[in-house]
């Protein structure tokens, strides 16, 4: 029943008189210096229909004036804001909170039963010395609520309403109009039809339905297949230091090391066991809030295998990217990017038996110079051409027939050439 202060004085001793409202940070606004108007018994509560003290204020510049909509008794019963009717702890609708905590709403909805119930609850609240909220939640926080909780105020909710005259093209105020000159939302959108009573009782709330669908589509963090990975990546740290990270993550298991990267605002937490790392990832993924910031939790990457290696057929090979050249072979001491056949590898013969690289090949050599391929096909005895060449070079060399080397660059062994066949026979 309606109980206006001007027309009815029935049960007036139970009318509410308060000195301060119960509001969330978003409804208060970003201005710390705020002025409010207070009107005693200025309006009926939208839930229990009892007159209560109404507070009215402006949350900030270019914002609309806001006022309290329900009494403080109804606010304490649900632990919600008197203006937006969202949960004071998580900033979520009542329907989302009750479904996550599996709470049952036993608040009567008929006028007489509701009035009797509200009076009894108000009496219990008055007896409580600390003024604690009835039905205060205890224990560990719910995973769903931690993932959906709003960590920062959403001041966009305090914007003015859309100017109906501007929509019709008849607004003549211009920039002085206190309402928004924007295109209105689609009337078929479920969010355009919201009821304050449905939000309070947690039924048919389109905002709650949207949040629950978002929670169902949220990604998970599966553990990697590599069992040796016990490191977690912690991002979006802000001003948190190593001690703050250790104070929170030590409860999930023994920590081996913490590597902090202040420039990137991230850290790497390595646990001693895989089970401790999986427990920490499950308890913190998309739900950990430290210092007013939601931290980003990911699994670290294995440092043992960065890519495919030569001679390891079990190395993981990735699909080639179209249009890019192939992977270069890994060669030892390949300072000039030579072909693999011209570089001495650990399991190959010494450099003296290798052929001359094509890019450093000298001019045509005398017949006594030959390549390993020619050496394998060469069959002694030495032909007459070799003896002729040896006798011809004896005049330009020493007695043994070896060519004279005047400069180090003329040494065939430095260029990778083979020795003379005559030297090999000796």
Tab-separated table of C-alpha atoms in Angstrom:
chain	number	residue	atom	x	y	z
A	1	UNK	CA	0.000	0.000	0.000
A	2	UNK	CA	1.140	3.530	-0.673
A	3	UNK	CA	2.034	5.540	2.421
A	4	UNK	CA	2.706	9.101	1.345
A	5	UNK	CA	3.677	11.486	4.124
A	6	UNK	CA	1.063	14.025	3.012
A	7	UNK	CA	-1.966	11.758	2.699
A	8	UNK	CA	-1.390	8.912	5.147
A	9	UNK	CA	0.262	8.664	8.539
A	10	UNK	CA	-0.233	4.925	8.935
A	11	UNK	CA	2.760	3.208	10.537
A	12	UNK	CA	4.763	6.386	10.405
A	13	UNK	CA	7.150	5.267	13.150
A	14	UNK	CA	8.716	2.834	10.682
A	15	UNK	CA	9.498	5.476	8.086
A	16	UNK	CA	13.193	5.722	7.419
A	17	UNK	CA	15.347	8.678	8.399
A	18	UNK	CA	19.035	8.483	7.441
A	19	UNK	CA	21.983	10.851	7.476
A	20	UNK	CA	24.151	9.243	4.763
A	21	UNK	CA	23.195	7.162	1.694
A	22	UNK	CA	24.524	3.721	0.728
A	23	UNK	CA	26.075	4.188	-2.700
A	24	UNK	CA	28.671	2.598	-4.954
A	25	UNK	CA	31.709	4.408	-6.284
A	26	UNK	CA	30.276	4.689	-9.786
A	27	UNK	CA	27.146	6.499	-8.643
A	28	UNK	CA	29.177	8.899	-6.483
A	29	UNK	CA	31.255	9.992	-9.482
A	30	UNK	CA	34.889	10.926	-9.907
A	31	UNK	CA	34.696	14.236	-8.033
A	32	UNK	CA	35.773	13.834	-4.373
A	33	UNK	CA	34.070	17.116	-3.452
A	34	UNK	CA	30.376	16.522	-3.924
A	35	UNK	CA	27.304	18.325	-2.650
A	36	UNK	CA	24.038	16.532	-1.896
A	37	UNK	CA	20.555	17.667	-1.134
A	38	UNK	CA	18.706	15.761	1.583
A	39	UNK	CA	14.922	15.553	1.799
A	40	UNK	CA	13.450	13.758	4.783
A	41	UNK	CA	10.643	11.365	3.807
A	42	UNK	CA	10.844	12.778	0.313
A	43	UNK	CA	9.813	9.738	-1.670
A	44	UNK	CA	8.459	6.203	-1.409
A	45	UNK	CA	10.791	3.237	-1.726
A	46	UNK	CA	10.375	1.455	-5.061
A	47	UNK	CA	10.421	-1.923	-3.257
A	48	UNK	CA	8.686	-1.617	0.121
A	49	UNK	CA	6.683	1.610	-0.606
A	50	UNK	CA	7.775	3.215	2.670
A	51	UNK	CA	8.755	6.905	2.720
A	52	UNK	CA	12.500	7.348	3.193
A	53	UNK	CA	15.133	10.092	3.106
A	54	UNK	CA	16.008	10.975	-0.480
A	55	UNK	CA	19.499	12.179	-1.455
A	56	UNK	CA	20.125	13.969	-4.751
A	57	UNK	CA	23.478	14.994	-6.273
A	58	UNK	CA	25.406	15.464	-9.538
A	59	UNK	CA	28.250	12.930	-9.930
A	60	UNK	CA	30.377	15.160	-12.205
A	61	UNK	CA	30.542	17.595	-15.090
A	62	UNK	CA	28.286	16.785	-18.044
A	63	UNK	CA	26.526	14.152	-15.959
A	64	UNK	CA	22.877	13.833	-15.043
A	65	UNK	CA	21.594	14.339	-11.508
A	66	UNK	CA	21.048	11.109	-9.606
A	67	UNK	CA	19.019	10.237	-6.509
A	68	UNK	CA	18.403	7.296	-4.220
A	69	UNK	CA	15.618	4.973	-5.375
A	70	UNK	CA	15.173	2.479	-2.520
A	71	UNK	CA	15.407	2.737	1.257
A	72	UNK	CA	18.435	1.651	3.228
A	73	UNK	CA	16.686	-1.358	4.732
A	74	UNK	CA	16.031	-2.856	1.306
A	75	UNK	CA	19.567	-1.948	0.318
A	76	UNK	CA	21.087	-3.777	3.293
A	77	UNK	CA	18.954	-6.866	2.730
A	78	UNK	CA	20.479	-7.352	-0.721
A	79	UNK	CA	23.792	-5.535	-0.146
A	80	UNK	CA	23.163	-3.286	-3.136
A	81	UNK	CA	23.502	0.395	-3.987
A	82	UNK	CA	20.452	2.574	-3.285
A	83	UNK	CA	20.601	4.069	-6.774
A	84	UNK	CA	21.786	1.502	-9.354
A	85	UNK	CA	20.807	-1.619	-7.342
A	86	UNK	CA	24.087	-3.382	-8.191
A	87	UNK	CA	26.075	-5.422	-5.706
A	88	UNK	CA	28.374	-3.231	-3.617
A	89	UNK	CA	31.229	-5.741	-3.583
A	90	UNK	CA	31.353	-6.964	-7.185
A	91	UNK	CA	29.328	-4.356	-9.093
A	92	UNK	CA	27.117	-7.080	-10.613
A	93	UNK	CA	23.345	-7.510	-10.850
A	94	UNK	CA	21.610	-9.430	-8.096
A	95	UNK	CA	20.594	-12.207	-10.487
A	96	UNK	CA	24.207	-12.932	-11.417
A	97	UNK	CA	25.355	-12.879	-7.800
A	98	UNK	CA	22.560	-15.137	-6.548
A	99	UNK	CA	23.019	-17.644	-9.363
A	100	UNK	CA	26.770	-17.819	-8.733
A	101	UNK	CA	26.367	-18.212	-4.960
A	102	UNK	CA	23.229	-20.377	-5.322
A	103	UNK	CA	21.267	-18.114	-3.014
A	104	UNK	CA	17.507	-18.322	-2.797
A	105	UNK	CA	15.431	-15.161	-2.602
A	106	UNK	CA	12.855	-15.486	0.191
A	107	UNK	CA	11.727	-11.855	0.198
A	108	UNK	CA	7.893	-11.730	-0.006
A	109	UNK	CA	6.351	-9.763	-2.827
A	110	UNK	CA	2.831	-9.063	-1.546
A	111	UNK	CA	2.216	-5.746	0.210
A	112	UNK	CA	1.233	-7.003	3.681
A	113	UNK	CA	3.811	-9.772	3.911
A	114	UNK	CA	6.479	-7.509	2.530
A	115	UNK	CA	5.730	-4.799	5.103
A	116	UNK	CA	5.859	-7.310	7.971
A	117	UNK	CA	9.099	-8.846	6.678
A	118	UNK	CA	10.788	-5.469	6.207
A	119	UNK	CA	9.889	-4.345	9.740
A	120	UNK	CA	11.352	-7.516	11.265
A	121	UNK	CA	14.540	-7.190	9.234
A	122	UNK	CA	14.873	-3.541	10.191
A	123	UNK	CA	14.532	-4.481	13.855
A	124	UNK	CA	17.308	-7.035	13.537
A	125	UNK	CA	19.524	-4.517	11.814
A	126	UNK	CA	18.891	-2.030	14.609
A	127	UNK	CA	19.943	-4.627	17.210
A	128	UNK	CA	23.226	-5.277	15.483
A	129	UNK	CA	25.869	-3.094	17.089
A	130	UNK	CA	28.148	-3.057	14.069
A	131	UNK	CA	25.329	-2.650	11.580
A	132	UNK	CA	26.528	-5.619	9.547
A	133	UNK	CA	24.537	-6.672	6.519
A	134	UNK	CA	22.267	-9.662	7.049
A	135	UNK	CA	23.467	-12.736	5.240
A	136	UNK	CA	27.059	-11.572	4.851
A	137	UNK	CA	28.996	-14.002	2.644
A	138	UNK	CA	31.927	-15.847	4.143
A	139	UNK	CA	34.530	-18.216	2.786
A	140	UNK	CA	36.494	-18.123	-0.457
A	141	UNK	CA	35.291	-15.808	-3.224
A	142	UNK	CA	33.316	-17.367	-6.036
A	143	UNK	CA	35.194	-18.001	-9.294
A	144	UNK	CA	32.367	-16.728	-11.501
A	145	UNK	CA	32.004	-13.525	-9.503
A	146	UNK	CA	35.740	-12.876	-9.541
A	147	UNK	CA	35.848	-13.241	-13.323
A	148	UNK	CA	32.863	-10.956	-13.939
A	149	UNK	CA	33.557	-8.427	-11.177
A	150	UNK	CA	34.101	-4.820	-12.249
A	151	UNK	CA	37.407	-3.610	-10.847
A	152	UNK	CA	37.070	0.081	-11.787
A	153	UNK	CA	34.153	2.539	-11.713
A	154	UNK	CA	32.086	2.795	-14.874
A	155	UNK	CA	31.300	6.511	-15.030
A	156	UNK	CA	29.773	6.177	-18.484
A	157	UNK	CA	26.652	4.979	-16.709
A	158	UNK	CA	26.109	8.501	-15.296
A	159	UNK	CA	25.759	10.191	-18.689
A	160	UNK	CA	22.614	12.199	-19.461
A	161	UNK	CA	19.722	10.603	-21.268
A	162	UNK	CA	19.209	10.973	-25.001
A	163	UNK	CA	17.441	14.207	-26.031
A	164	UNK	CA	14.079	13.254	-27.495
A	165	UNK	CA	13.733	16.635	-29.224
A	166	UNK	CA	17.095	16.141	-30.983
A	167	UNK	CA	15.939	12.733	-32.244
A	168	UNK	CA	12.893	14.436	-33.808
A	169	UNK	CA	15.062	17.274	-35.111
A	170	UNK	CA	13.406	19.940	-32.966
A	171	UNK	CA	16.047	20.683	-30.264
A	172	UNK	CA	16.938	24.403	-30.279
A	173	UNK	CA	19.324	24.457	-27.322
A	174	UNK	CA	22.393	23.368	-29.209
A	175	UNK	CA	25.460	22.849	-27.025
A	176	UNK	CA	23.599	24.161	-23.979
A	177	UNK	CA	21.234	21.186	-24.006
A	178	UNK	CA	21.850	19.076	-20.861
A	179	UNK	CA	20.836	15.882	-22.708
A	180	UNK	CA	22.839	13.779	-25.129
A	181	UNK	CA	22.555	14.436	-28.843
A	182	UNK	CA	23.147	10.860	-29.950
A	183	UNK	CA	21.256	8.229	-31.818
A	184	UNK	CA	19.144	6.165	-29.398
A	185	UNK	CA	19.615	2.449	-29.008
A	186	UNK	CA	17.579	-0.073	-30.893
A	187	UNK	CA	14.136	-0.397	-29.232
A	188	UNK	CA	14.250	-4.132	-29.925
A	189	UNK	CA	17.432	-4.437	-27.850
A	190	UNK	CA	16.654	-6.270	-24.567
A	191	UNK	CA	18.880	-3.824	-22.668
A	192	UNK	CA	16.486	-0.998	-23.573
A	193	UNK	CA	13.744	-2.532	-21.393
A	194	UNK	CA	14.863	-2.707	-17.757
A	195	UNK	CA	12.728	-2.786	-14.636
A	196	UNK	CA	13.966	-1.748	-11.197
A	197	UNK	CA	11.847	-4.362	-9.395
A	198	UNK	CA	13.008	-7.172	-11.677
A	199	UNK	CA	16.604	-6.171	-10.987
A	200	UNK	CA	16.063	-6.131	-7.227
A	201	UNK	CA	14.316	-9.516	-7.148
A	202	UNK	CA	16.792	-11.024	-9.617
A	203	UNK	CA	14.343	-12.064	-12.346
A	204	UNK	CA	14.096	-11.164	-16.043
A	205	UNK	CA	17.157	-8.920	-15.890
A	206	UNK	CA	18.594	-8.412	-19.422
A	207	UNK	CA	21.923	-7.149	-18.051
A	208	UNK	CA	22.312	-10.288	-15.944
A	209	UNK	CA	21.502	-12.507	-18.928
A	210	UNK	CA	24.182	-10.760	-20.975
A	211	UNK	CA	26.803	-11.225	-18.243
A	212	UNK	CA	25.954	-14.891	-17.771
A	213	UNK	CA	26.328	-15.529	-21.503
A	214	UNK	CA	29.676	-13.756	-21.424
A	215	UNK	CA	30.824	-15.941	-18.543
A	216	UNK	CA	29.863	-19.089	-20.454
A	217	UNK	CA	31.944	-17.960	-23.445
A	218	UNK	CA	35.033	-16.998	-21.442
A	219	UNK	CA	38.224	-18.856	-22.435
A	220	UNK	CA	39.942	-21.336	-20.161
A	221	UNK	CA	43.647	-21.859	-19.474
A	222	UNK	CA	44.528	-25.500	-20.207
A	223	UNK	CA	47.945	-26.671	-18.959
A	224	UNK	CA	50.601	-27.319	-21.629
A	225	UNK	CA	51.494	-30.845	-22.665
A	226	UNK	CA	55.124	-30.364	-21.662
A	227	UNK	CA	55.215	-31.508	-18.044
A	228	UNK	CA	58.510	-29.740	-17.404
A	229	UNK	CA	56.869	-26.304	-17.616
A	230	UNK	CA	56.243	-24.964	-14.102
A	231	UNK	CA	56.398	-21.225	-14.868
A	232	UNK	CA	53.494	-18.769	-14.990
A	233	UNK	CA	53.482	-15.423	-16.782
A	234	UNK	CA	51.967	-12.592	-14.729
A	235	UNK	CA	51.057	-9.463	-16.712
A	236	UNK	CA	49.516	-6.030	-16.045
A	237	UNK	CA	51.393	-5.640	-12.760
A	238	UNK	CA	51.481	-1.850	-12.676
A	239	UNK	CA	53.283	-0.743	-9.520
A	240	UNK	CA	53.356	-4.164	-7.845
A	241	UNK	CA	56.782	-5.335	-6.689
A	242	UNK	CA	58.285	-8.769	-6.222
A	243	UNK	CA	57.237	-9.000	-2.575
A	244	UNK	CA	53.583	-8.350	-3.456
A	245	UNK	CA	53.681	-11.169	-5.999
A	246	UNK	CA	55.377	-13.542	-3.578
A	247	UNK	CA	52.899	-12.760	-0.801
A	248	UNK	CA	50.004	-13.903	-2.970
A	249	UNK	CA	51.437	-16.778	-5.040
A	250	UNK	CA	53.238	-18.596	-2.238
A	251	UNK	CA	49.914	-19.984	-0.969
A	252	UNK	CA	49.585	-22.262	-4.010
A	253	UNK	CA	52.917	-24.033	-3.575
A	254	UNK	CA	56.663	-23.667	-3.131
A	255	UNK	CA	58.159	-21.007	-5.393
A	256	UNK	CA	61.562	-21.612	-6.938
A	257	UNK	CA	62.176	-18.155	-8.393
A	258	UNK	CA	60.439	-14.914	-9.397
A	259	UNK	CA	61.746	-12.894	-12.351
A	260	UNK	CA	60.353	-9.358	-12.451
A	261	UNK	CA	60.469	-7.259	-15.651
A	262	UNK	CA	59.479	-3.714	-14.590
A	263	UNK	CA	59.780	-2.264	-18.099
A	264	UNK	CA	57.154	-4.670	-19.446
A	265	UNK	CA	55.102	-4.671	-16.202
A	266	UNK	CA	55.218	-8.447	-16.035
A	267	UNK	CA	56.837	-11.225	-14.022
A	268	UNK	CA	57.575	-14.951	-14.281
A	269	UNK	CA	56.810	-17.142	-11.273
A	270	UNK	CA	58.444	-20.578	-11.339
A	271	UNK	CA	57.189	-23.298	-8.980
A	272	UNK	CA	59.114	-26.330	-7.863
A	273	UNK	CA	56.360	-28.787	-8.849
A	274	UNK	CA	53.943	-28.988	-11.761
A	275	UNK	CA	50.950	-29.554	-9.479
A	276	UNK	CA	51.592	-26.277	-7.666
A	277	UNK	CA	51.772	-24.393	-10.981
A	278	UNK	CA	48.504	-25.938	-12.190
A	279	UNK	CA	46.819	-25.059	-8.901
A	280	UNK	CA	47.994	-21.453	-9.136
A	281	UNK	CA	46.865	-21.156	-12.766
A	282	UNK	CA	43.422	-22.538	-11.963
A	283	UNK	CA	42.879	-20.287	-8.939
A	284	UNK	CA	44.141	-17.059	-10.542
A	285	UNK	CA	43.286	-17.169	-14.250
A	286	UNK	CA	41.020	-14.245	-15.186
A	287	UNK	CA	40.011	-13.685	-11.573
A	288	UNK	CA	43.053	-12.338	-9.716
A	289	UNK	CA	42.872	-8.653	-8.750
A	290	UNK	CA	45.830	-7.021	-6.973
A	291	UNK	CA	46.264	-3.303	-6.433
A	292	UNK	CA	42.990	-2.574	-8.228
A	293	UNK	CA	44.221	-4.238	-11.462
A	294	UNK	CA	43.149	-7.524	-12.984
A	295	UNK	CA	46.312	-9.524	-13.620
A	296	UNK	CA	46.919	-11.478	-16.805
A	297	UNK	CA	47.824	-15.116	-16.145
A	298	UNK	CA	49.410	-17.334	-18.812
A	299	UNK	CA	51.634	-20.384	-18.936
A	300	UNK	CA	55.332	-19.900	-19.617
A	301	UNK	CA	57.075	-21.377	-22.634
A	302	UNK	CA	59.627	-24.143	-22.644
A	303	UNK	CA	63.239	-22.963	-23.006
A	304	UNK	CA	64.616	-26.397	-23.856
A	305	UNK	CA	63.477	-26.441	-27.484
A	306	UNK	CA	63.376	-23.191	-29.413
A	307	UNK	CA	63.294	-24.744	-32.888
A	308	UNK	CA	64.342	-27.724	-35.043
A	309	UNK	CA	67.978	-28.790	-34.816
A	310	UNK	CA	70.176	-30.604	-37.303
A	311	UNK	CA	70.312	-34.328	-36.834
A	312	UNK	CA	67.280	-34.434	-34.556
A	313	UNK	CA	64.414	-36.097	-36.436
A	314	UNK	CA	62.084	-35.746	-33.447
A	315	UNK	CA	62.361	-31.953	-33.425
A	316	UNK	CA	59.036	-30.214	-33.954
A	317	UNK	CA	58.796	-28.733	-37.467
A	318	UNK	CA	56.350	-25.960	-38.249
A	319	UNK	CA	54.502	-25.528	-41.520
A	320	UNK	CA	56.353	-23.195	-43.909
A	321	UNK	CA	54.884	-19.782	-44.552
A	322	UNK	CA	53.949	-19.243	-48.226
A	323	UNK	CA	56.208	-16.778	-50.025
A	324	UNK	CA	59.147	-16.987	-47.611
A	325	UNK	CA	62.506	-18.718	-48.265
A	326	UNK	CA	63.399	-21.930	-46.555
A	327	UNK	CA	65.336	-22.277	-43.313
A	328	UNK	CA	69.091	-21.820	-43.617
A	329	UNK	CA	71.223	-24.789	-42.484
A	330	UNK	CA	73.043	-24.438	-39.196
A	331	UNK	CA	76.793	-24.622	-39.929
A	332	UNK	CA	79.722	-24.339	-37.585
A	333	UNK	CA	82.281	-21.584	-38.238
A	334	UNK	CA	80.453	-20.513	-41.392
A	335	UNK	CA	81.614	-16.892	-41.398
A	336	UNK	CA	81.166	-16.395	-45.164
A	337	UNK	CA	77.789	-18.178	-45.627
A	338	UNK	CA	79.403	-20.903	-47.715
A	339	UNK	CA	77.695	-24.053	-48.910
A	340	UNK	CA	77.535	-26.936	-46.428
A	341	UNK	CA	79.910	-29.107	-48.504
A	342	UNK	CA	82.722	-26.562	-48.206
A	343	UNK	CA	82.698	-26.085	-44.447
A	344	UNK	CA	84.579	-28.461	-42.120
A	345	UNK	CA	82.043	-30.069	-39.805
A	346	UNK	CA	82.978	-32.149	-36.726
A	347	UNK	CA	82.295	-35.469	-38.464
A	348	UNK	CA	84.138	-34.631	-41.705
A	349	UNK	CA	87.806	-34.953	-42.771
A	350	UNK	CA	90.312	-32.190	-41.959
A	351	UNK	CA	90.314	-29.009	-44.058
A	352	UNK	CA	93.327	-30.155	-46.084
A	353	UNK	CA	91.213	-32.764	-47.864
A	354	UNK	CA	88.337	-30.448	-48.803
A	355	UNK	CA	87.825	-28.763	-52.120
A	356	UNK	CA	88.358	-25.082	-52.746
A	357	UNK	CA	85.187	-22.983	-52.288
A	358	UNK	CA	83.842	-21.728	-55.605
A	359	UNK	CA	83.765	-18.115	-54.489
A	360	UNK	CA	87.463	-18.209	-53.517
A	361	UNK	CA	88.672	-20.476	-56.344
A	362	UNK	CA	92.088	-19.369	-57.781
A	363	UNK	CA	92.816	-19.174	-61.496
A	364	UNK	CA	93.271	-22.428	-63.417
A	365	UNK	CA	95.814	-24.532	-61.601
A	366	UNK	CA	98.605	-26.622	-63.040
A	367	UNK	CA	97.879	-30.281	-63.639
A	368	UNK	CA	99.398	-31.279	-60.313
A	369	UNK	CA	96.508	-29.624	-58.453
A	370	UNK	CA	93.396	-31.738	-58.252
A	371	UNK	CA	90.200	-32.045	-56.253
A	372	UNK	CA	89.204	-34.938	-53.967
A	373	UNK	CA	86.904	-36.223	-56.694
A	374	UNK	CA	89.792	-36.423	-59.104
A	375	UNK	CA	91.967	-38.014	-56.422
A	376	UNK	CA	89.544	-40.888	-55.950
A	377	UNK	CA	89.585	-41.541	-59.694
A	378	UNK	CA	93.346	-41.210	-59.992
A	379	UNK	CA	95.185	-44.506	-60.279
A	380	UNK	CA	98.973	-44.701	-60.015
A	381	UNK	CA	101.488	-44.935	-61.596
A	382	UNK	CA	101.986	-41.300	-62.402
A	383	UNK	CA	101.620	-40.474	-66.042
A	384	UNK	CA	104.270	-38.821	-68.137
A	385	UNK	CA	102.347	-35.537	-68.069
A	386	UNK	CA	102.839	-35.360	-64.322
A	387	UNK	CA	106.568	-35.974	-64.655
A	388	UNK	CA	106.744	-33.344	-67.326
A	389	UNK	CA	104.864	-30.903	-65.138
A	390	UNK	CA	107.152	-31.734	-62.245
A	391	UNK	CA	110.228	-31.167	-64.319
A	392	UNK	CA	108.796	-27.909	-65.618
A	393	UNK	CA	108.094	-26.641	-62.152
A	394	UNK	CA	111.456	-27.639	-60.840
A	395	UNK	CA	112.981	-24.660	-62.515
A	396	UNK	CA	110.615	-22.344	-60.646
A	397	UNK	CA	110.744	-24.198	-57.349
A	398	UNK	CA	113.105	-26.040	-55.088
A	399	UNK	CA	115.004	-29.209	-55.756
A	400	UNK	CA	112.166	-31.497	-54.640
A	401	UNK	CA	109.847	-30.016	-57.213
A	402	UNK	CA	107.608	-28.118	-54.811
A	403	UNK	CA	106.464	-24.688	-55.982
A	404	UNK	CA	107.995	-21.727	-54.233
A	405	UNK	CA	105.608	-19.725	-52.010
A	406	UNK	CA	106.536	-16.052	-51.899
A	407	UNK	CA	103.432	-14.746	-50.036
A	408	UNK	CA	101.078	-16.420	-47.536
A	409	UNK	CA	98.164	-15.818	-49.880
A	410	UNK	CA	99.861	-18.028	-52.467
A	411	UNK	CA	99.885	-21.019	-50.136
A	412	UNK	CA	97.423	-23.540	-51.610
A	413	UNK	CA	96.823	-25.095	-48.194
A	414	UNK	CA	95.401	-21.784	-46.892
A	415	UNK	CA	92.848	-21.816	-49.707
A	416	UNK	CA	91.714	-25.326	-48.849
A	417	UNK	CA	93.448	-27.020	-51.767
A	418	UNK	CA	94.912	-30.497	-51.514
A	419	UNK	CA	98.597	-31.362	-51.487
A	420	UNK	CA	100.501	-32.488	-54.443
A	421	UNK	CA	100.141	-36.080	-55.444
A	422	UNK	CA	103.846	-36.376	-55.344
A	423	UNK	CA	103.882	-35.237	-51.722
A	424	UNK	CA	101.232	-37.805	-50.901
A	425	UNK	CA	103.230	-40.535	-52.528
A	426	UNK	CA	106.257	-39.517	-50.498
